PDB file of C-alpha atoms and ligand atoms in Angstrom:
ATOM      1  CA  MET P   1      88.698  94.427  99.614  1.00  0.00           C
ATOM      2  CA  ARG P   2      89.016  97.780 101.326  1.00  0.00           C
ATOM      3  CA  VAL P   3      90.948 100.243  99.139  1.00  0.00           C
ATOM      4  CA  VAL P   4      92.267 103.245 101.050  1.00  0.00           C
ATOM      5  CA  ILE P   5      93.796 106.054  98.979  1.00  0.00           C
ATOM      6  CA  LEU P   6      95.985 108.343 101.071  1.00  0.00           C
ATOM      7  CA  GLU P   7      97.786 111.586 100.294  1.00  0.00           C
ATOM      8  CA  ASN P   8     101.344 110.273 100.319  1.00  0.00           C
ATOM      9  CA  ALA P   9     103.725 107.485 101.327  1.00  0.00           C
ATOM     10  CA  GLU P  10     104.087 108.871 104.888  1.00  0.00           C
ATOM     11  CA  GLN P  11     100.364 108.485 105.456  1.00  0.00           C
ATOM     12  CA  VAL P  12     100.506 104.928 104.085  1.00  0.00           C
ATOM     13  CA  SER P  13     103.273 104.075 106.583  1.00  0.00           C
ATOM     14  CA  SER P  14     101.455 105.693 109.462  1.00  0.00           C
ATOM     15  CA  ARG P  15      98.135 103.949 108.676  1.00  0.00           C
ATOM     16  CA  ALA P  16      99.921 100.584 108.367  1.00  0.00           C
ATOM     17  CA  ALA P  17     101.656 101.190 111.720  1.00  0.00           C
ATOM     18  CA  ASP P  18      98.238 101.974 113.265  1.00  0.00           C
ATOM     19  CA  ILE P  19      96.931  98.596 112.074  1.00  0.00           C
ATOM     20  CA  PHE P  20      99.929  96.789 113.608  1.00  0.00           C
ATOM     21  CA  CYS P  21      99.690  98.701 116.887  1.00  0.00           C
ATOM     22  CA  ASP P  22      95.924  98.196 117.224  1.00  0.00           C
ATOM     23  CA  LEU P  23      96.391  94.439 116.803  1.00  0.00           C
ATOM     24  CA  ILE P  24      99.337  94.212 119.219  1.00  0.00           C
ATOM     25  CA  GLY P  25      97.442  96.381 121.722  1.00  0.00           C
ATOM     26  CA  GLU P  26      94.611  93.826 121.708  1.00  0.00           C
ATOM     27  CA  THR P  27      96.769  90.717 121.224  1.00  0.00           C
ATOM     28  CA  PRO P  28     100.312  91.233 122.521  1.00  0.00           C
ATOM     29  CA  ASP P  29     101.342  87.747 121.327  1.00  0.00           C
ATOM     30  CA  ALA P  30     100.017  88.272 117.786  1.00  0.00           C
ATOM     31  CA  VAL P  31     101.603  86.449 114.861  1.00  0.00           C
ATOM     32  CA  LEU P  32     102.830  88.925 112.245  1.00  0.00           C
ATOM     33  CA  GLY P  33     103.695  88.187 108.626  1.00  0.00           C
ATOM     34  CA  LEU P  34     106.411  90.595 107.473  1.00  0.00           C
ATOM     35  CA  ALA P  35     107.804  91.762 104.153  1.00  0.00           C
ATOM     36  CA  THR P  36     111.096  93.286 103.047  1.00  0.00           C
ATOM     37  CA  GLY P  37     111.781  95.737 100.201  1.00  0.00           C
ATOM     38  CA  GLY P  38     111.488  99.485 100.007  1.00  0.00           C
ATOM     39  CA  THR P  39     107.749  99.772 100.583  1.00  0.00           C
ATOM     40  CA  PRO P  40     107.432  98.722 104.256  1.00  0.00           C
ATOM     41  CA  LEU P  41     110.510 100.691 105.382  1.00  0.00           C
ATOM     42  CA  GLY P  42     108.471 103.735 106.423  1.00  0.00           C
ATOM     43  CA  THR P  43     106.110 101.503 108.405  1.00  0.00           C
ATOM     44  CA  TYR P  44     109.015  99.854 110.200  1.00  0.00           C
ATOM     45  CA  ARG P  45     110.524 103.283 110.984  1.00  0.00           C
ATOM     46  CA  GLU P  46     107.180 104.380 112.402  1.00  0.00           C
ATOM     47  CA  LEU P  47     106.892 101.198 114.518  1.00  0.00           C
ATOM     48  CA  VAL P  48     110.393 101.761 115.911  1.00  0.00           C
ATOM     49  CA  THR P  49     109.503 105.386 116.757  1.00  0.00           C
ATOM     50  CA  ARG P  50     106.336 104.249 118.532  1.00  0.00           C
ATOM     51  CA  TYR P  51     108.302 101.551 120.409  1.00  0.00           C
ATOM     52  CA  ARG P  52     110.865 104.152 121.552  1.00  0.00           C
ATOM     53  CA  GLY P  53     108.005 106.383 122.631  1.00  0.00           C
ATOM     54  CA  GLY P  54     106.599 103.554 124.789  1.00  0.00           C
ATOM     55  CA  LYS P  55     103.446 103.176 122.664  1.00  0.00           C
ATOM     56  CA  VAL P  56     103.972  99.553 121.598  1.00  0.00           C
ATOM     57  CA  ARG P  57     106.116  96.585 122.555  1.00  0.00           C
ATOM     58  CA  PHE P  58     106.982  93.542 120.497  1.00  0.00           C
ATOM     59  CA  ALA P  59     108.472  91.219 123.114  1.00  0.00           C
ATOM     60  CA  ASP P  60     105.657  88.693 122.823  1.00  0.00           C
ATOM     61  CA  VAL P  61     104.934  88.777 119.096  1.00  0.00           C
ATOM     62  CA  THR P  62     105.966  86.013 116.711  1.00  0.00           C
ATOM     63  CA  THR P  63     106.972  86.935 113.170  1.00  0.00           C
ATOM     64  CA  PHE P  64     107.271  85.088 109.874  1.00  0.00           C
ATOM     65  CA  ASN P  65     108.839  86.761 106.872  1.00  0.00           C
ATOM     66  CA  LEU P  66     107.530  86.092 103.403  1.00  0.00           C
ATOM     67  CA  ASP P  67     110.727  85.097 101.701  1.00  0.00           C
ATOM     68  CA  GLU P  68     114.494  84.824 101.545  1.00  0.00           C
ATOM     69  CA  TYR P  69     117.003  84.571  98.715  1.00  0.00           C
ATOM     70  CA  VAL P  70     118.459  81.132  98.072  1.00  0.00           C
ATOM     71  CA  GLY P  71     122.195  80.960  98.612  1.00  0.00           C
ATOM     72  CA  LEU P  72     122.619  83.995 100.850  1.00  0.00           C
ATOM     73  CA  PRO P  73     123.637  83.068 104.387  1.00  0.00           C
ATOM     74  CA  PRO P  74     121.590  84.825 107.102  1.00  0.00           C
ATOM     75  CA  GLU P  75     124.490  87.154 107.952  1.00  0.00           C
ATOM     76  CA  HIS P  76     124.997  88.257 104.297  1.00  0.00           C
ATOM     77  CA  SER P  77     124.576  92.038 103.925  1.00  0.00           C
ATOM     78  CA  GLN P  78     121.707  91.590 101.423  1.00  0.00           C
ATOM     79  CA  SER P  79     119.926  88.659 103.091  1.00  0.00           C
ATOM     80  CA  TYR P  80     116.406  89.411 104.181  1.00  0.00           C
ATOM     81  CA  ARG P  81     117.319  88.436 107.742  1.00  0.00           C
ATOM     82  CA  THR P  82     119.954  91.197 107.767  1.00  0.00           C
ATOM     83  CA  PHE P  83     117.377  93.588 106.306  1.00  0.00           C
ATOM     84  CA  MET P  84     114.881  92.767 109.058  1.00  0.00           C
ATOM     85  CA  ARG P  85     117.481  93.026 111.818  1.00  0.00           C
ATOM     86  CA  THR P  86     118.729  96.368 110.524  1.00  0.00           C
ATOM     87  CA  HIS P  87     115.342  97.984 109.996  1.00  0.00           C
ATOM     88  CA  LEU P  88     113.187  96.414 112.681  1.00  0.00           C
ATOM     89  CA  PHE P  89     114.206  93.498 114.896  1.00  0.00           C
ATOM     90  CA  ASP P  90     117.374  95.029 116.377  1.00  0.00           C
ATOM     91  CA  GLN P  91     115.706  98.438 116.754  1.00  0.00           C
ATOM     92  CA  ALA P  92     113.064  97.196 119.217  1.00  0.00           C
ATOM     93  CA  ASP P  93     112.413  94.400 121.727  1.00  0.00           C
ATOM     94  CA  PHE P  94     111.668  91.525 119.310  1.00  0.00           C
ATOM     95  CA  SER P  95     112.568  88.090 120.636  1.00  0.00           C
ATOM     96  CA  ASP P  96     115.168  86.563 118.330  1.00  0.00           C
ATOM     97  CA  ARG P  97     113.792  83.049 118.739  1.00  0.00           C
ATOM     98  CA  ARG P  98     110.299  84.123 117.691  1.00  0.00           C
ATOM     99  CA  CYS P  99     111.422  85.910 114.485  1.00  0.00           C
ATOM    100  CA  HIS P 100     111.331  83.455 111.595  1.00  0.00           C
ATOM    101  CA  LEU P 101     112.596  83.711 108.036  1.00  0.00           C
ATOM    102  CA  PRO P 102     112.983  80.892 105.545  1.00  0.00           C
ATOM    103  CA  ASP P 103     116.557  79.596 105.464  1.00  0.00           C
ATOM    104  CA  GLY P 104     117.986  79.924 101.967  1.00  0.00           C
ATOM    105  CA  THR P 105     121.121  77.932 102.738  1.00  0.00           C
ATOM    106  CA  LEU P 106     119.759  74.520 103.678  1.00  0.00           C
ATOM    107  CA  GLY P 107     120.420  71.838 101.073  1.00  0.00           C
ATOM    108  CA  ASP P 108     117.097  70.050 101.628  1.00  0.00           C
ATOM    109  CA  TYR P 109     114.750  72.799 100.432  1.00  0.00           C
ATOM    110  CA  GLN P 110     111.658  70.652 100.256  1.00  0.00           C
ATOM    111  CA  ARG P 111     112.031  69.871 103.927  1.00  0.00           C
ATOM    112  CA  ALA P 112     112.862  73.489 104.792  1.00  0.00           C
ATOM    113  CA  CYS P 113     109.670  74.637 103.015  1.00  0.00           C
ATOM    114  CA  GLU P 114     107.509  72.049 104.756  1.00  0.00           C
ATOM    115  CA  ASP P 115     109.076  72.971 108.100  1.00  0.00           C
ATOM    116  CA  TYR P 116     108.291  76.645 107.515  1.00  0.00           C
ATOM    117  CA  GLU P 117     104.632  75.869 106.837  1.00  0.00           C
ATOM    118  CA  ARG P 118     104.549  73.684 109.956  1.00  0.00           C
ATOM    119  CA  GLN P 119     106.091  76.435 112.094  1.00  0.00           C
ATOM    120  CA  ILE P 120     103.401  78.867 110.925  1.00  0.00           C
ATOM    121  CA  ASP P 121     100.701  76.307 111.755  1.00  0.00           C
ATOM    122  CA  ASN P 122     102.216  75.590 115.164  1.00  0.00           C
ATOM    123  CA  ALA P 123     102.178  79.309 115.942  1.00  0.00           C
ATOM    124  CA  GLY P 124      98.429  79.306 115.254  1.00  0.00           C
ATOM    125  CA  GLY P 125      98.570  80.935 111.802  1.00  0.00           C
ATOM    126  CA  ILE P 126      99.323  84.523 110.800  1.00  0.00           C
ATOM    127  CA  ASP P 127      97.052  87.210 112.267  1.00  0.00           C
ATOM    128  CA  LEU P 128      98.275  90.106 110.155  1.00  0.00           C
ATOM    129  CA  GLN P 129     100.252  89.815 106.926  1.00  0.00           C
ATOM    130  CA  ILE P 130     101.865  92.897 105.430  1.00  0.00           C
ATOM    131  CA  LEU P 131     102.651  92.791 101.693  1.00  0.00           C
ATOM    132  CA  GLY P 132     104.289  94.913  99.044  1.00  0.00           C
ATOM    133  CA  ILE P 133     103.659  94.266  95.354  1.00  0.00           C
ATOM    134  CA  GLY P 134     106.121  93.767  92.518  1.00  0.00           C
ATOM    135  CA  THR P 135     105.832  95.772  89.319  1.00  0.00           C
ATOM    136  CA  ASP P 136     104.943  92.423  87.677  1.00  0.00           C
ATOM    137  CA  GLY P 137     102.107  91.829  90.165  1.00  0.00           C
ATOM    138  CA  HIS P 138     103.983  89.406  92.413  1.00  0.00           C
ATOM    139  CA  ILE P 139     103.350  89.073  96.137  1.00  0.00           C
ATOM    140  CA  ALA P 140     106.188  87.621  98.192  1.00  0.00           C
ATOM    141  CA  PHE P 141     108.193  85.995  95.360  1.00  0.00           C
ATOM    142  CA  ASN P 142     105.173  84.416  93.719  1.00  0.00           C
ATOM    143  CA  GLU P 143     105.964  85.491  90.205  1.00  0.00           C
ATOM    144  CA  PRO P 144     103.374  85.555  87.376  1.00  0.00           C
ATOM    145  CA  GLY P 145     102.217  82.018  86.662  1.00  0.00           C
ATOM    146  CA  SER P 146     102.447  80.939  90.307  1.00  0.00           C
ATOM    147  CA  SER P 147      99.697  78.610  91.428  1.00  0.00           C
ATOM    148  CA  LEU P 148      97.118  80.524  93.422  1.00  0.00           C
ATOM    149  CA  ALA P 149      97.034  77.517  95.778  1.00  0.00           C
ATOM    150  CA  SER P 150     100.831  77.384  96.201  1.00  0.00           C
ATOM    151  CA  ARG P 151     102.564  76.842  99.531  1.00  0.00           C
ATOM    152  CA  THR P 152     106.100  77.726 100.646  1.00  0.00           C
ATOM    153  CA  ARG P 153     108.538  76.605  97.956  1.00  0.00           C
ATOM    154  CA  ILE P 154     111.443  77.637  95.733  1.00  0.00           C
ATOM    155  CA  LYS P 155     110.683  80.092  92.915  1.00  0.00           C
ATOM    156  CA  ALA P 156     112.841  81.435  90.096  1.00  0.00           C
ATOM    157  CA  LEU P 157     112.810  85.246  90.047  1.00  0.00           C
ATOM    158  CA  THR P 158     111.813  86.977  86.813  1.00  0.00           C
ATOM    159  CA  GLU P 159     114.341  89.224  85.120  1.00  0.00           C
ATOM    160  CA  GLN P 160     112.029  92.160  85.938  1.00  0.00           C
ATOM    161  CA  THR P 161     112.172  91.357  89.666  1.00  0.00           C
ATOM    162  CA  ARG P 162     115.927  90.809  89.565  1.00  0.00           C
ATOM    163  CA  SER P 163     116.476  94.150  87.871  1.00  0.00           C
ATOM    164  CA  ASP P 164     114.016  95.910  90.255  1.00  0.00           C
ATOM    165  CA  ASN P 165     116.030  94.503  93.182  1.00  0.00           C
ATOM    166  CA  ALA P 166     119.472  95.102  91.659  1.00  0.00           C
ATOM    167  CA  ARG P 167     119.524  98.507  93.396  1.00  0.00           C
ATOM    168  CA  PHE P 168     120.304  96.713  96.662  1.00  0.00           C
ATOM    169  CA  PHE P 169     123.239  94.760  95.163  1.00  0.00           C
ATOM    170  CA  ASP P 170     126.572  95.707  93.575  1.00  0.00           C
ATOM    171  CA  SER P 171     125.403  94.504  90.152  1.00  0.00           C
ATOM    172  CA  LEU P 172     122.547  92.683  88.441  1.00  0.00           C
ATOM    173  CA  ASP P 173     124.706  89.536  88.322  1.00  0.00           C
ATOM    174  CA  ALA P 174     124.932  89.535  92.115  1.00  0.00           C
ATOM    175  CA  VAL P 175     121.115  89.283  92.504  1.00  0.00           C
ATOM    176  CA  PRO P 176     120.195  85.659  93.306  1.00  0.00           C
ATOM    177  CA  ARG P 177     118.072  83.805  90.748  1.00  0.00           C
ATOM    178  CA  LEU P 178     116.078  81.751  93.244  1.00  0.00           C
ATOM    179  CA  ALA P 179     114.145  82.515  96.397  1.00  0.00           C
ATOM    180  CA  ILE P 180     112.312  80.486  98.993  1.00  0.00           C
ATOM    181  CA  THR P 181     108.887  82.049  99.389  1.00  0.00           C
ATOM    182  CA  MET P 182     105.553  81.588 101.096  1.00  0.00           C
ATOM    183  CA  GLY P 183     103.007  80.533  98.496  1.00  0.00           C
ATOM    184  CA  VAL P 184      99.905  82.439  97.459  1.00  0.00           C
ATOM    185  CA  GLY P 185      97.867  79.862  99.396  1.00  0.00           C
ATOM    186  CA  THR P 186     100.009  80.439 102.493  1.00  0.00           C
ATOM    187  CA  ILE P 187      99.333  84.192 102.264  1.00  0.00           C
ATOM    188  CA  LEU P 188      95.596  83.668 101.732  1.00  0.00           C
ATOM    189  CA  ASP P 189      95.470  81.764 105.046  1.00  0.00           C
ATOM    190  CA  ALA P 190      96.378  84.920 107.020  1.00  0.00           C
ATOM    191  CA  GLU P 191      93.520  86.419 109.013  1.00  0.00           C
ATOM    192  CA  HIS P 192      94.034  89.984 107.736  1.00  0.00           C
ATOM    193  CA  VAL P 193      96.181  90.980 104.763  1.00  0.00           C
ATOM    194  CA  VAL P 194      97.414  94.557 104.366  1.00  0.00           C
ATOM    195  CA  LEU P 195      99.015  95.383 101.023  1.00  0.00           C
ATOM    196  CA  LEU P 196     100.968  98.628 100.703  1.00  0.00           C
ATOM    197  CA  ALA P 197     101.868 100.262  97.403  1.00  0.00           C
ATOM    198  CA  THR P 198     103.451 103.648  96.778  1.00  0.00           C
ATOM    199  CA  GLY P 199     104.761 105.416  93.704  1.00  0.00           C
ATOM    200  CA  SER P 200     103.759 105.475  90.054  1.00  0.00           C
ATOM    201  CA  SER P 201     105.859 102.412  89.178  1.00  0.00           C
ATOM    202  CA  LYS P 202     103.243 100.320  91.023  1.00  0.00           C
ATOM    203  CA  ALA P 203     100.160 101.928  89.423  1.00  0.00           C
ATOM    204  CA  ALA P 204      99.690  99.362  86.630  1.00  0.00           C
ATOM    205  CA  ALA P 205     100.124  96.339  88.933  1.00  0.00           C
ATOM    206  CA  VAL P 206      97.754  97.915  91.472  1.00  0.00           C
ATOM    207  CA  GLN P 207      95.053  98.502  88.858  1.00  0.00           C
ATOM    208  CA  SER P 208      95.376  94.923  87.554  1.00  0.00           C
ATOM    209  CA  PHE P 209      95.195  93.173  90.888  1.00  0.00           C
ATOM    210  CA  ILE P 210      92.273  95.217  92.236  1.00  0.00           C
ATOM    211  CA  GLU P 211      90.179  95.720  89.116  1.00  0.00           C
ATOM    212  CA  GLY P 212      91.357  93.010  86.719  1.00  0.00           C
ATOM    213  CA  PRO P 213      90.431  89.325  86.654  1.00  0.00           C
ATOM    214  CA  VAL P 214      91.728  86.816  89.188  1.00  0.00           C
ATOM    215  CA  THR P 215      94.611  85.234  87.338  1.00  0.00           C
ATOM    216  CA  ALA P 216      97.886  83.495  88.096  1.00  0.00           C
ATOM    217  CA  GLN P 217      99.431  86.000  85.668  1.00  0.00           C
ATOM    218  CA  VAL P 218      98.877  88.654  88.384  1.00  0.00           C
ATOM    219  CA  PRO P 219      99.432  86.698  91.600  1.00  0.00           C
ATOM    220  CA  ALA P 220      98.240  89.593  93.811  1.00  0.00           C
ATOM    221  CA  SER P 221      94.793  89.298  92.176  1.00  0.00           C
ATOM    222  CA  ALA P 222      94.264  86.169  94.322  1.00  0.00           C
ATOM    223  CA  LEU P 223      93.638  88.623  97.174  1.00  0.00           C
ATOM    224  CA  GLN P 224      90.205  89.238  95.610  1.00  0.00           C
ATOM    225  CA  LEU P 225      89.330  85.801  97.025  1.00  0.00           C
ATOM    226  CA  HIS P 226      90.265  86.775 100.605  1.00  0.00           C
ATOM    227  CA  GLN P 227      87.652  88.068 103.015  1.00  0.00           C
ATOM    228  CA  ARG P 228      89.740  90.645 104.798  1.00  0.00           C
ATOM    229  CA  VAL P 229      92.208  92.640 102.708  1.00  0.00           C
ATOM    230  CA  THR P 230      93.131  96.279 103.261  1.00  0.00           C
ATOM    231  CA  VAL P 231      95.029  98.013 100.455  1.00  0.00           C
ATOM    232  CA  LEU P 232      96.833 101.211 101.453  1.00  0.00           C
ATOM    233  CA  LEU P 233      97.877 103.340  98.472  1.00  0.00           C
ATOM    234  CA  ASP P 234      99.375 106.747  97.906  1.00  0.00           C
ATOM    235  CA  GLN P 235      97.946 108.918  95.114  1.00  0.00           C
ATOM    236  CA  ALA P 236     100.567 107.832  92.579  1.00  0.00           C
ATOM    237  CA  ALA P 237     100.013 104.099  93.097  1.00  0.00           C
ATOM    238  CA  ALA P 238      96.236 104.641  92.905  1.00  0.00           C
ATOM    239  CA  SER P 239      96.406 106.808  89.796  1.00  0.00           C
ATOM    240  CA  ARG P 240      95.264 104.154  87.302  1.00  0.00           C
ATOM    241  CA  LEU P 241      92.316 102.832  89.325  1.00  0.00           C
ATOM    242  CA  VAL P 242      89.074 103.221  87.404  1.00  0.00           C
ATOM    243  CA  ARG P 243      86.846 103.240  90.500  1.00  0.00           C
ATOM    244  CA  GLN P 244      88.895 105.729  92.547  1.00  0.00           C
ATOM    245  CA  ASP P 245      85.854 107.881  93.237  1.00  0.00           C
ATOM    246  CA  TYR P 246      83.924 104.981  94.708  1.00  0.00           C
ATOM    247  CA  TYR P 247      86.821 103.893  96.953  1.00  0.00           C
ATOM    248  CA  ARG P 248      87.174 107.469  98.246  1.00  0.00           C
ATOM    249  CA  TYR P 249      83.434 107.733  98.800  1.00  0.00           C
ATOM    250  CA  VAL P 250      83.393 104.467 100.796  1.00  0.00           C
ATOM    251  CA  GLU P 251      86.221 105.776 103.006  1.00  0.00           C
ATOM    252  CA  SER P 252      84.343 109.046 103.518  1.00  0.00           C
ATOM    253  CA  ILE P 253      81.382 107.153 105.019  1.00  0.00           C
ATOM    254  CA  GLN P 254      83.471 104.559 106.858  1.00  0.00           C
ATOM    255  CA  ALA P 255      82.247 105.686 110.277  1.00  0.00           C
ATOM    256  CA  GLU P 256      78.665 105.149 109.126  1.00  0.00           C
ATOM    257  CA  ILE P 257      79.511 101.697 107.732  1.00  0.00           C
ATOM    258  CA  GLU P 258      81.304 100.665 110.914  1.00  0.00           C
ATOM    259  CA  ALA P 259      78.356 101.788 113.041  1.00  0.00           C
ATOM    260  CA  THR P 260      76.245  99.130 111.290  1.00  0.00           C
ATOM    261  CA  HIS P 261      78.583  96.362 112.459  1.00  0.00           C
ATOM    262  CA  GLN P 262      77.832  94.386 115.599  1.00  0.00           C
ATOM    263  CA  THR P 263      81.476  93.515 116.194  1.00  0.00           C
ATOM    264  CA  ASP P 264      84.503  95.772 116.183  1.00  0.00           C
ATOM    265  CA  ARG P 265      85.850  94.012 113.120  1.00  0.00           C
ATOM    266  CA  PRO P 266      86.486  96.644 110.421  1.00  0.00           C
ATOM    267  CA  SER P 267      84.067  96.489 107.524  1.00  0.00           C
ATOM    268  CA  GLU P 268      84.936  95.190 104.089  1.00  0.00           C
ATOM    269  CA  VAL P 269      84.067  96.722 100.776  1.00  0.00           C
TER     270      VAL P 269
HETATM  271  C1  F6R I   1     109.607  91.257  99.876  1.00  0.00           C
HETATM  272  C2  F6R I   1     108.613  90.740  98.951  1.00  0.00           C
HETATM  273  C3  F6R I   1     108.342  91.361  97.631  1.00  0.00           C
HETATM  274  C4  F6R I   1     108.236  92.888  97.690  1.00  0.00           C
HETATM  275  C5  F6R I   1     107.992  93.451  96.300  1.00  0.00           C
HETATM  276  C6  F6R I   1     107.980  94.961  96.304  1.00  0.00           C
HETATM  277  O1  F6R I   1     109.679  90.456 101.043  1.00  0.00           O
HETATM  278  O2  F6R I   1     108.036  89.759  99.260  1.00  0.00           O
HETATM  279  O3  F6R I   1     107.150  90.835  97.099  1.00  0.00           O
HETATM  280  O4  F6R I   1     107.182  93.245  98.550  1.00  0.00           O
HETATM  281  O5  F6R I   1     108.982  92.994  95.433  1.00  0.00           O
HETATM  282  O6  F6R I   1     109.246  95.421  96.622  1.00  0.00           O
HETATM  283  P1  F6R I   1     109.508  96.978  96.937  1.00  0.00           P
HETATM  284  O7  F6R I   1     108.767  97.271  98.185  1.00  0.00           O
HETATM  285  O8  F6R I   1     111.000  97.070  97.126  1.00  0.00           O
HETATM  286  O9  F6R I   1     109.008  97.719  95.776  1.00  0.00           O
END
């Protein structure tokens, strides 16, 4: 796991946008795994700015979002499809038919979940998956206790997640109780996973998933089992990490580490 501690949230967004743009520059038809929530908003803004400046285009990429609330039609103001259209898809040249989100309104959820997994497979798998992290350690909507081998399925949201997300709704009661979400196993299949965390409210979850044991009680800790994970943190989110000095030291000699690699694949810690 490569842990990169940056000055502030703007730097986190800009570094994440660099990772996206480098991949799309090399592979214009890359398959991107996308997240919603407050954390990736700065990255999406930066990608839109770079698109408008002619530095990147998205016409050939395929995207798969992590999750969607059950019961909210795609056009609902708080659906994750609306979120993605507002903040990214409609702001650039994404192809509508290649932008996928789970459908939270189909009656046959088992089939919808299996179809979503199949669509990801048919696209050749996810090249780059961006993640946020919940204050309870969730990734996508894999709440504590989720199987670390789980695939796309329905999950019940914890009260903590519902109250964290209530800020986007008129009231806590309006926040759906269920979501359709990629599983931890689905996420672990991505080629490169980039987790972003900013702000002190994430500091405890960040410390647990990076430095604690691998446990279903902290679903993000499963990322310790993945070969290529980059964690981009601001100072506040990194503040509880015990090995901060080591992570900073490794970044300070990154050029030296990369020079030892035969390929251009970034090094891992
Ligand atoms: C969103 C998602 C969630 C969020 C997490 C953090 O698609 O899968 O896991 O990444 O809840 O949310 P924010 O960024 O709003 O703090």
